PDB file of C-alpha atoms in Angstrom:
ATOM      1  CA  GLU A1413      15.193   6.543 -13.340  1.00 49.00           C
ATOM      2  CA  THR A1414      14.384   6.270  -9.662  1.00 62.00           C
ATOM      3  CA  GLY A1415      11.686   4.641  -7.565  1.00 92.00           C
ATOM      4  CA  VAL A1416       9.613   1.599  -8.428  1.00 96.00           C
ATOM      5  CA  THR A1417       8.496   1.094 -12.012  1.00 96.00           C
ATOM      6  CA  GLN A1418       5.747  -1.281 -13.059  1.00 97.00           C
ATOM      7  CA  THR A1419       4.870  -2.397 -16.567  1.00 97.00           C
ATOM      8  CA  PRO A1420       2.486  -2.587 -18.205  1.00 97.00           C
ATOM      9  CA  ARG A1421       0.211   0.054 -16.691  1.00 96.00           C
ATOM     10  CA  HIS A1422      -2.894  -1.616 -18.090  1.00 96.00           C
ATOM     11  CA  LEU A1423      -3.483  -5.198 -19.166  1.00 96.00           C
ATOM     12  CA  VAL A1424      -6.544  -6.917 -20.553  1.00 95.00           C
ATOM     13  CA  MET A1425      -6.296 -10.664 -20.853  1.00 93.00           C
ATOM     14  CA  GLY A1426      -8.537 -13.583 -21.575  1.00 90.00           C
ATOM     15  CA  MET A1427      -8.990 -16.379 -19.121  1.00 89.00           C
ATOM     16  CA  THR A1428      -6.801 -18.711 -21.160  1.00 88.00           C
ATOM     17  CA  ASN A1429      -3.938 -16.267 -21.725  1.00 89.00           C
ATOM     18  CA  LYS A1430      -0.524 -16.195 -20.106  1.00 94.00           C
ATOM     19  CA  LYS A1431       0.969 -12.832 -19.276  1.00 95.00           C
ATOM     20  CA  SER A1432       3.545 -11.359 -16.926  1.00 97.00           C
ATOM     21  CA  LEU A1433       3.716  -8.221 -14.821  1.00 98.00           C
ATOM     22  CA  LYS A1434       7.090  -6.623 -14.298  1.00 98.00           C
ATOM     23  CA  CYS A1435       8.414  -4.545 -11.438  1.00 98.00           C
ATOM     24  CA  GLU A1436      11.780  -2.850 -11.221  1.00 97.00           C
ATOM     25  CA  GLN A1437      13.238  -0.833  -8.372  1.00 96.00           C
ATOM     26  CA  HIS A1438      16.258   1.427  -8.490  1.00 90.00           C
ATOM     27  CA  LEU A1439      16.488   2.124  -4.778  1.00 93.00           C
ATOM     28  CA  GLY A1440      18.913  -0.558  -3.691  1.00 92.00           C
ATOM     29  CA  HIS A1441      16.217  -2.169  -1.559  1.00 93.00           C
ATOM     30  CA  ASN A1442      16.473  -5.793  -0.465  1.00 92.00           C
ATOM     31  CA  ALA A1443      12.779  -6.626  -0.099  1.00 93.00           C
ATOM     32  CA  MET A1444      10.056  -6.578  -2.736  1.00 94.00           C
ATOM     33  CA  TYR A1445       6.339  -7.244  -2.506  1.00 94.00           C
ATOM     34  CA  TRP A1446       3.295  -7.926  -4.623  1.00 96.00           C
ATOM     35  CA  TYR A1447      -0.030  -6.556  -3.411  1.00 95.00           C
ATOM     36  CA  LYS A1448      -3.513  -6.898  -4.853  1.00 96.00           C
ATOM     37  CA  GLN A1449      -5.840  -3.908  -4.520  1.00 95.00           C
ATOM     38  CA  SER A1450      -9.556  -4.477  -5.093  1.00 93.00           C
ATOM     39  CA  ALA A1451     -12.331  -1.976  -4.612  1.00 86.00           C
ATOM     40  CA  LYS A1452     -13.638  -1.656  -1.056  1.00 81.00           C
ATOM     41  CA  LYS A1453     -11.118  -4.174   0.301  1.00 88.00           C
ATOM     42  CA  PRO A1454      -7.851  -3.692   2.160  1.00 89.00           C
ATOM     43  CA  LEU A1455      -4.644  -4.244   0.274  1.00 92.00           C
ATOM     44  CA  GLU A1456      -3.904  -7.937   0.119  1.00 92.00           C
ATOM     45  CA  LEU A1457      -0.301  -9.013   0.454  1.00 92.00           C
ATOM     46  CA  MET A1458       0.426 -11.728  -2.078  1.00 94.00           C
ATOM     47  CA  PHE A1459       4.164 -12.392  -2.003  1.00 93.00           C
ATOM     48  CA  VAL A1460       7.276 -11.149  -0.258  1.00 92.00           C
ATOM     49  CA  TYR A1461      10.824 -11.565  -1.478  1.00 93.00           C
ATOM     50  CA  SER A1462      13.794 -10.767   0.723  1.00 89.00           C
ATOM     51  CA  LEU A1463      17.241 -10.941  -0.850  1.00 86.00           C
ATOM     52  CA  GLU A1464      15.702 -12.719  -3.838  1.00 85.00           C
ATOM     53  CA  GLU A1465      14.229 -15.476  -1.671  1.00 85.00           C
ATOM     54  CA  ARG A1466      10.496 -15.867  -1.303  1.00 85.00           C
ATOM     55  CA  VAL A1467       9.698 -15.478   2.359  1.00 83.00           C
ATOM     56  CA  GLU A1468       5.943 -15.232   2.311  1.00 77.00           C
ATOM     57  CA  ASN A1469       3.159 -16.575   0.175  1.00 76.00           C
ATOM     58  CA  ASN A1470      -0.255 -15.650   1.501  1.00 76.00           C
ATOM     59  CA  SER A1471      -2.335 -18.552   0.220  1.00 86.00           C
ATOM     60  CA  VAL A1472      -2.317 -17.164  -3.279  1.00 92.00           C
ATOM     61  CA  PRO A1473      -3.780 -19.429  -6.006  1.00 93.00           C
ATOM     62  CA  SER A1474      -1.218 -21.181  -8.149  1.00 93.00           C
ATOM     63  CA  ARG A1475      -2.402 -19.303 -11.235  1.00 95.00           C
ATOM     64  CA  PHE A1476      -0.211 -16.489  -9.844  1.00 96.00           C
ATOM     65  CA  SER A1477       3.477 -17.324  -9.982  1.00 95.00           C
ATOM     66  CA  PRO A1478       6.113 -14.863  -8.770  1.00 95.00           C
ATOM     67  CA  GLU A1479       9.721 -14.691  -9.844  1.00 95.00           C
ATOM     68  CA  CYS A1480      12.574 -12.629  -8.456  1.00 95.00           C
ATOM     69  CA  PRO A1481      15.694 -13.093 -10.593  1.00 94.00           C
ATOM     70  CA  ASN A1482      17.653 -10.414  -8.694  1.00 92.00           C
ATOM     71  CA  SER A1483      17.061  -7.829  -5.998  1.00 89.00           C
ATOM     72  CA  SER A1484      15.998  -5.177  -8.520  1.00 94.00           C
ATOM     73  CA  HIS A1485      13.412  -7.116 -10.487  1.00 96.00           C
ATOM     74  CA  LEU A1486      10.193  -8.856  -9.603  1.00 97.00           C
ATOM     75  CA  PHE A1487       7.739 -10.559 -11.916  1.00 97.00           C
ATOM     76  CA  LEU A1488       4.238 -11.901 -11.499  1.00 97.00           C
ATOM     77  CA  HIS A1489       3.376 -14.562 -14.044  1.00 97.00           C
ATOM     78  CA  LEU A1490      -0.318 -15.011 -14.733  1.00 96.00           C
ATOM     79  CA  HIS A1491      -2.130 -17.927 -16.337  1.00 94.00           C
ATOM     80  CA  THR A1492      -5.722 -19.143 -16.580  1.00 93.00           C
ATOM     81  CA  LEU A1493      -6.995 -16.252 -14.476  1.00 94.00           C
ATOM     82  CA  GLN A1494     -10.574 -15.720 -13.387  1.00 94.00           C
ATOM     83  CA  PRO A1495     -12.658 -12.546 -13.754  1.00 93.00           C
ATOM     84  CA  GLU A1496     -12.424 -11.997  -9.971  1.00 93.00           C
ATOM     85  CA  ASP A1497      -8.677 -11.587 -10.399  1.00 96.00           C
ATOM     86  CA  SER A1498      -9.324  -8.240 -12.069  1.00 96.00           C
ATOM     87  CA  ALA A1499      -7.711  -5.643  -9.810  1.00 96.00           C
ATOM     88  CA  LEU A1500      -4.837  -3.223  -9.433  1.00 96.00           C
ATOM     89  CA  TYR A1501      -1.612  -5.097  -8.759  1.00 97.00           C
ATOM     90  CA  LEU A1502       0.937  -3.081  -6.850  1.00 96.00           C
ATOM     91  CA  CYS A1503       4.603  -3.751  -6.444  1.00 97.00           C
ATOM     92  CA  ALA A1504       6.474  -2.286  -3.492  1.00 95.00           C
ATOM     93  CA  SER A1505       9.967  -2.378  -2.098  1.00 94.00           C
ATOM     94  CA  SER A1506      11.628  -1.605   1.217  1.00 91.00           C
ATOM     95  CA  GLN A1507      15.179  -1.467   2.493  1.00 89.00           C
ATOM     96  CA  GLU A1508      14.745  -4.688   4.406  1.00 84.00           C
ATOM     97  CA  TRP A1509      11.840  -7.071   5.019  1.00 80.00           C
ATOM     98  CA  ASP A1510      11.101  -5.434   8.361  1.00 72.00           C
ATOM     99  CA  SER A1511      11.712  -1.827   7.322  1.00 68.00           C
ATOM    100  CA  TYR A1512       8.042  -1.061   6.641  1.00 71.00           C
ATOM    101  CA  GLY A1513       8.585   2.224   4.844  1.00 81.00           C
ATOM    102  CA  TYR A1514       7.393   0.934   1.514  1.00 91.00           C
ATOM    103  CA  THR A1515       7.898   2.581  -1.849  1.00 93.00           C
ATOM    104  CA  PHE A1516       5.112   1.598  -4.211  1.00 95.00           C
ATOM    105  CA  GLY A1517       4.956   1.492  -7.966  1.00 95.00           C
ATOM    106  CA  SER A1518       2.002   2.943  -9.854  1.00 94.00           C
ATOM    107  CA  GLY A1519       0.486  -0.474 -10.366  1.00 96.00           C
ATOM    108  CA  THR A1520      -0.829  -2.566 -13.221  1.00 97.00           C
ATOM    109  CA  ARG A1521      -4.579  -2.387 -13.793  1.00 96.00           C
ATOM    110  CA  LEU A1522      -5.523  -5.926 -14.789  1.00 96.00           C
ATOM    111  CA  THR A1523      -8.826  -6.812 -16.404  1.00 96.00           C
ATOM    112  CA  VAL A1524      -9.659 -10.463 -17.019  1.00 95.00           C
ATOM    113  CA  VAL A1525     -12.329 -11.026 -19.651  1.00 93.00           C
TER     114      VAL A1525
ATOM    115  CA  ALA B1103      -3.860 -10.363  15.165  1.00 78.00           C
ATOM    116  CA  GLN B1104      -3.283  -6.825  14.031  1.00 85.00           C
ATOM    117  CA  SER B1105      -6.009  -4.819  12.321  1.00 90.00           C
ATOM    118  CA  VAL B1106      -6.819  -1.320  11.143  1.00 94.00           C
ATOM    119  CA  THR B1107     -10.165   0.427  11.020  1.00 95.00           C
ATOM    120  CA  GLN B1108     -10.838   3.524   8.988  1.00 96.00           C
ATOM    121  CA  PRO B1109     -14.443   4.333   9.904  1.00 96.00           C
ATOM    122  CA  ASP B1110     -15.012   6.912   7.193  1.00 95.00           C
ATOM    123  CA  ILE B1111     -15.157   5.545   3.653  1.00 94.00           C
ATOM    124  CA  HIS B1112     -15.734   8.927   2.083  1.00 96.00           C
ATOM    125  CA  ILE B1113     -15.217  12.479   3.351  1.00 97.00           C
ATOM    126  CA  THR B1114     -15.962  15.789   1.652  1.00 97.00           C
ATOM    127  CA  VAL B1115     -14.366  19.030   2.787  1.00 97.00           C
ATOM    128  CA  SER B1116     -14.212  22.531   1.393  1.00 97.00           C
ATOM    129  CA  GLU B1117     -10.927  23.856   0.141  1.00 97.00           C
ATOM    130  CA  GLY B1118      -9.197  25.745   2.944  1.00 97.00           C
ATOM    131  CA  ALA B1119     -11.041  23.856   5.669  1.00 98.00           C
ATOM    132  CA  SER B1120      -9.292  21.657   8.209  1.00 98.00           C
ATOM    133  CA  LEU B1121      -9.192  17.909   7.833  1.00 97.00           C
ATOM    134  CA  GLU B1122      -9.055  14.974  10.192  1.00 98.00           C
ATOM    135  CA  LEU B1123      -9.092  11.375   8.974  1.00 98.00           C
ATOM    136  CA  ARG B1124      -9.646   8.729  11.597  1.00 98.00           C
ATOM    137  CA  CYS B1125      -7.698   5.554  12.089  1.00 98.00           C
ATOM    138  CA  ASN B1126      -7.986   2.984  14.866  1.00 97.00           C
ATOM    139  CA  TYR B1127      -5.717   0.017  15.171  1.00 95.00           C
ATOM    140  CA  SER B1128      -5.432  -3.210  17.086  1.00 91.00           C
ATOM    141  CA  TYR B1129      -2.002  -4.551  17.947  1.00 87.00           C
ATOM    142  CA  GLY B1130      -0.588  -6.349  20.963  1.00 78.00           C
ATOM    143  CA  ALA B1131       2.501  -4.218  21.448  1.00 80.00           C
ATOM    144  CA  THR B1132       3.713  -0.780  20.466  1.00 80.00           C
ATOM    145  CA  PRO B1133       2.851  -0.548  16.795  1.00 86.00           C
ATOM    146  CA  TYR B1134       4.517   0.988  13.844  1.00 91.00           C
ATOM    147  CA  LEU B1135       1.927   3.248  12.216  1.00 94.00           C
ATOM    148  CA  PHE B1136       1.732   4.774   8.764  1.00 95.00           C
ATOM    149  CA  TRP B1137      -0.395   6.934   6.539  1.00 97.00           C
ATOM    150  CA  TYR B1138      -0.219   6.555   2.780  1.00 96.00           C
ATOM    151  CA  VAL B1139      -1.939   8.558   0.048  1.00 97.00           C
ATOM    152  CA  GLN B1140      -3.030   7.268  -3.339  1.00 96.00           C
ATOM    153  CA  SER B1141      -3.932   9.599  -6.176  1.00 93.00           C
ATOM    154  CA  PRO B1142      -6.058   8.223  -9.017  1.00 88.00           C
ATOM    155  CA  GLY B1143      -4.102   5.866 -11.227  1.00 83.00           C
ATOM    156  CA  GLN B1144      -1.103   5.917  -8.935  1.00 88.00           C
ATOM    157  CA  GLY B1145       0.489   3.752  -6.322  1.00 90.00           C
ATOM    158  CA  LEU B1146       0.615   4.560  -2.626  1.00 94.00           C
ATOM    159  CA  GLN B1147       2.942   7.254  -1.339  1.00 94.00           C
ATOM    160  CA  LEU B1148       4.125   7.338   2.258  1.00 94.00           C
ATOM    161  CA  LEU B1149       2.913  10.511   4.021  1.00 96.00           C
ATOM    162  CA  LEU B1150       4.311   9.863   7.479  1.00 95.00           C
ATOM    163  CA  LYS B1151       5.196   7.139   9.949  1.00 93.00           C
ATOM    164  CA  TYR B1152       5.375   6.631  13.675  1.00 93.00           C
ATOM    165  CA  PHE B1153       7.878   4.242  15.203  1.00 89.00           C
ATOM    166  CA  SER B1154       8.537   5.700  18.661  1.00 86.00           C
ATOM    167  CA  GLY B1155       9.178   8.955  20.478  1.00 87.00           C
ATOM    168  CA  ASP B1156       7.145  12.097  19.949  1.00 89.00           C
ATOM    169  CA  THR B1157       3.525  11.131  19.468  1.00 92.00           C
ATOM    170  CA  LEU B1158       2.890  14.014  17.062  1.00 96.00           C
ATOM    171  CA  VAL B1159       4.430  13.152  13.726  1.00 96.00           C
ATOM    172  CA  GLN B1160       4.991  15.562  10.873  1.00 97.00           C
ATOM    173  CA  GLY B1161       4.814  14.336   7.312  1.00 96.00           C
ATOM    174  CA  ILE B1162       5.003  15.567   3.779  1.00 95.00           C
ATOM    175  CA  LYS B1163       2.513  17.923   2.100  1.00 95.00           C
ATOM    176  CA  GLY B1164       1.667  19.621   5.407  1.00 97.00           C
ATOM    177  CA  PHE B1165       0.108  16.563   7.047  1.00 98.00           C
ATOM    178  CA  GLU B1166       0.566  15.475  10.638  1.00 98.00           C
ATOM    179  CA  ALA B1167      -0.732  12.607  12.725  1.00 98.00           C
ATOM    180  CA  GLU B1168      -1.002  12.001  16.435  1.00 97.00           C
ATOM    181  CA  PHE B1169      -0.517   8.643  18.108  1.00 95.00           C
ATOM    182  CA  LYS B1170      -2.828   8.154  21.076  1.00 95.00           C
ATOM    183  CA  ARG B1171      -2.113   4.870  22.783  1.00 92.00           C
ATOM    184  CA  SER B1172      -5.064   5.144  25.166  1.00 92.00           C
ATOM    185  CA  GLN B1173      -7.461   5.432  22.238  1.00 94.00           C
ATOM    186  CA  SER B1174      -5.570   3.106  19.872  1.00 94.00           C
ATOM    187  CA  SER B1175      -5.785   5.865  17.323  1.00 96.00           C
ATOM    188  CA  PHE B1176      -3.524   7.486  14.778  1.00 97.00           C
ATOM    189  CA  ASN B1177      -5.576  10.243  13.173  1.00 98.00           C
ATOM    190  CA  LEU B1178      -4.299  12.244  10.235  1.00 98.00           C
ATOM    191  CA  ARG B1179      -4.749  16.006  10.182  1.00 98.00           C
ATOM    192  CA  LYS B1180      -4.150  18.982   7.960  1.00 98.00           C
ATOM    193  CA  PRO B1181      -5.034  22.541   8.960  1.00 97.00           C
ATOM    194  CA  SER B1182      -6.002  23.758   5.485  1.00 97.00           C
ATOM    195  CA  VAL B1183      -6.898  21.425   2.642  1.00 98.00           C
ATOM    196  CA  HIS B1184      -5.923  22.128  -0.949  1.00 97.00           C
ATOM    197  CA  TRP B1185      -7.761  20.824  -4.008  1.00 96.00           C
ATOM    198  CA  SER B1186      -4.707  18.711  -4.828  1.00 96.00           C
ATOM    199  CA  ASP B1187      -5.236  16.754  -1.588  1.00 97.00           C
ATOM    200  CA  ALA B1188      -8.205  14.958  -3.138  1.00 97.00           C
ATOM    201  CA  ALA B1189      -7.128  11.319  -3.074  1.00 97.00           C
ATOM    202  CA  GLU B1190      -7.554   8.144  -1.098  1.00 97.00           C
ATOM    203  CA  TYR B1191      -5.794   7.825   2.242  1.00 98.00           C
ATOM    204  CA  PHE B1192      -4.719   4.576   3.837  1.00 97.00           C
ATOM    205  CA  CYS B1193      -3.747   3.965   7.415  1.00 97.00           C
ATOM    206  CA  ALA B1194      -1.503   0.984   8.129  1.00 94.00           C
ATOM    207  CA  VAL B1195      -0.113  -0.789  11.170  1.00 92.00           C
ATOM    208  CA  GLY B1196       3.141  -2.710  11.125  1.00 87.00           C
ATOM    209  CA  GLY B1197       4.226  -5.526  13.344  1.00 75.00           C
ATOM    210  CA  TYR B1198       7.087  -7.958  12.985  1.00 69.00           C
ATOM    211  CA  GLN B1199       7.511  -8.376   9.242  1.00 72.00           C
ATOM    212  CA  LYS B1200       3.842  -7.713   8.541  1.00 80.00           C
ATOM    213  CA  VAL B1201       1.937  -4.586   7.545  1.00 87.00           C
ATOM    214  CA  THR B1202      -1.856  -4.411   7.598  1.00 90.00           C
ATOM    215  CA  PHE B1203      -3.681  -1.715   5.669  1.00 92.00           C
ATOM    216  CA  GLY B1204      -7.097  -0.192   6.242  1.00 94.00           C
ATOM    217  CA  ILE B1205      -9.661  -0.034   3.461  1.00 94.00           C
ATOM    218  CA  GLY B1206      -9.007   3.629   2.853  1.00 95.00           C
ATOM    219  CA  THR B1207     -10.822   6.955   3.120  1.00 97.00           C
ATOM    220  CA  LYS B1208     -11.586   8.774  -0.084  1.00 97.00           C
ATOM    221  CA  LEU B1209     -11.255  12.532   0.287  1.00 98.00           C
ATOM    222  CA  GLN B1210     -13.201  14.871  -1.945  1.00 97.00           C
ATOM    223  CA  VAL B1211     -12.345  18.578  -1.905  1.00 97.00           C
ATOM    224  CA  ILE B1212     -14.941  21.070  -3.072  1.00 96.00           C
ATOM    225  CA  PRO B1213     -14.216  24.685  -4.062  1.00 92.00           C
TER     226      PRO B1213
END
């Protein structure tokens, strides 16, 4: 399998649940990203990992917790979310942090009820 | 601060007609510029990118874009649109370790 794979594709969770989003890339890239995509808003960068080290955290609420156990895998742990957190969460990777040519996964459509 | 403006939220074109999607950017130096396409239920796919050199950039699926420094623009074009081009298109500008995306232009193609 090639590219960036995200699971699950769809997730419905209650406000008191704990869930995790998973991202896997098979491209040998060293940088991975989490983006939030909401309707009528630009993509919002949430987290950046370069060589498994978090290098950017864009004022994201603590109810979102990223984890990068190795350069191929990225997780986003979710707990006590709010309805406004409903969105499409996209994972992306690039060769290096400043490579810019991102490869995106298909995203996880999250609905918080 | 860098920014991207896509003035058209929604565009409708007839199949076979030409297409131009507008993108204006703000950046203090020579920017890196990108166009991505997103089909429904999918992630973003890179169409083309400009880093330096020739200001007319060719991409995948028959798309091209032209960098015009004087107008701070990077418009996307296609001479003949196919129904499969219906999607949302995002312009992006990259600076040092940061990429900023526009809000997207949704393209509808009618027969």
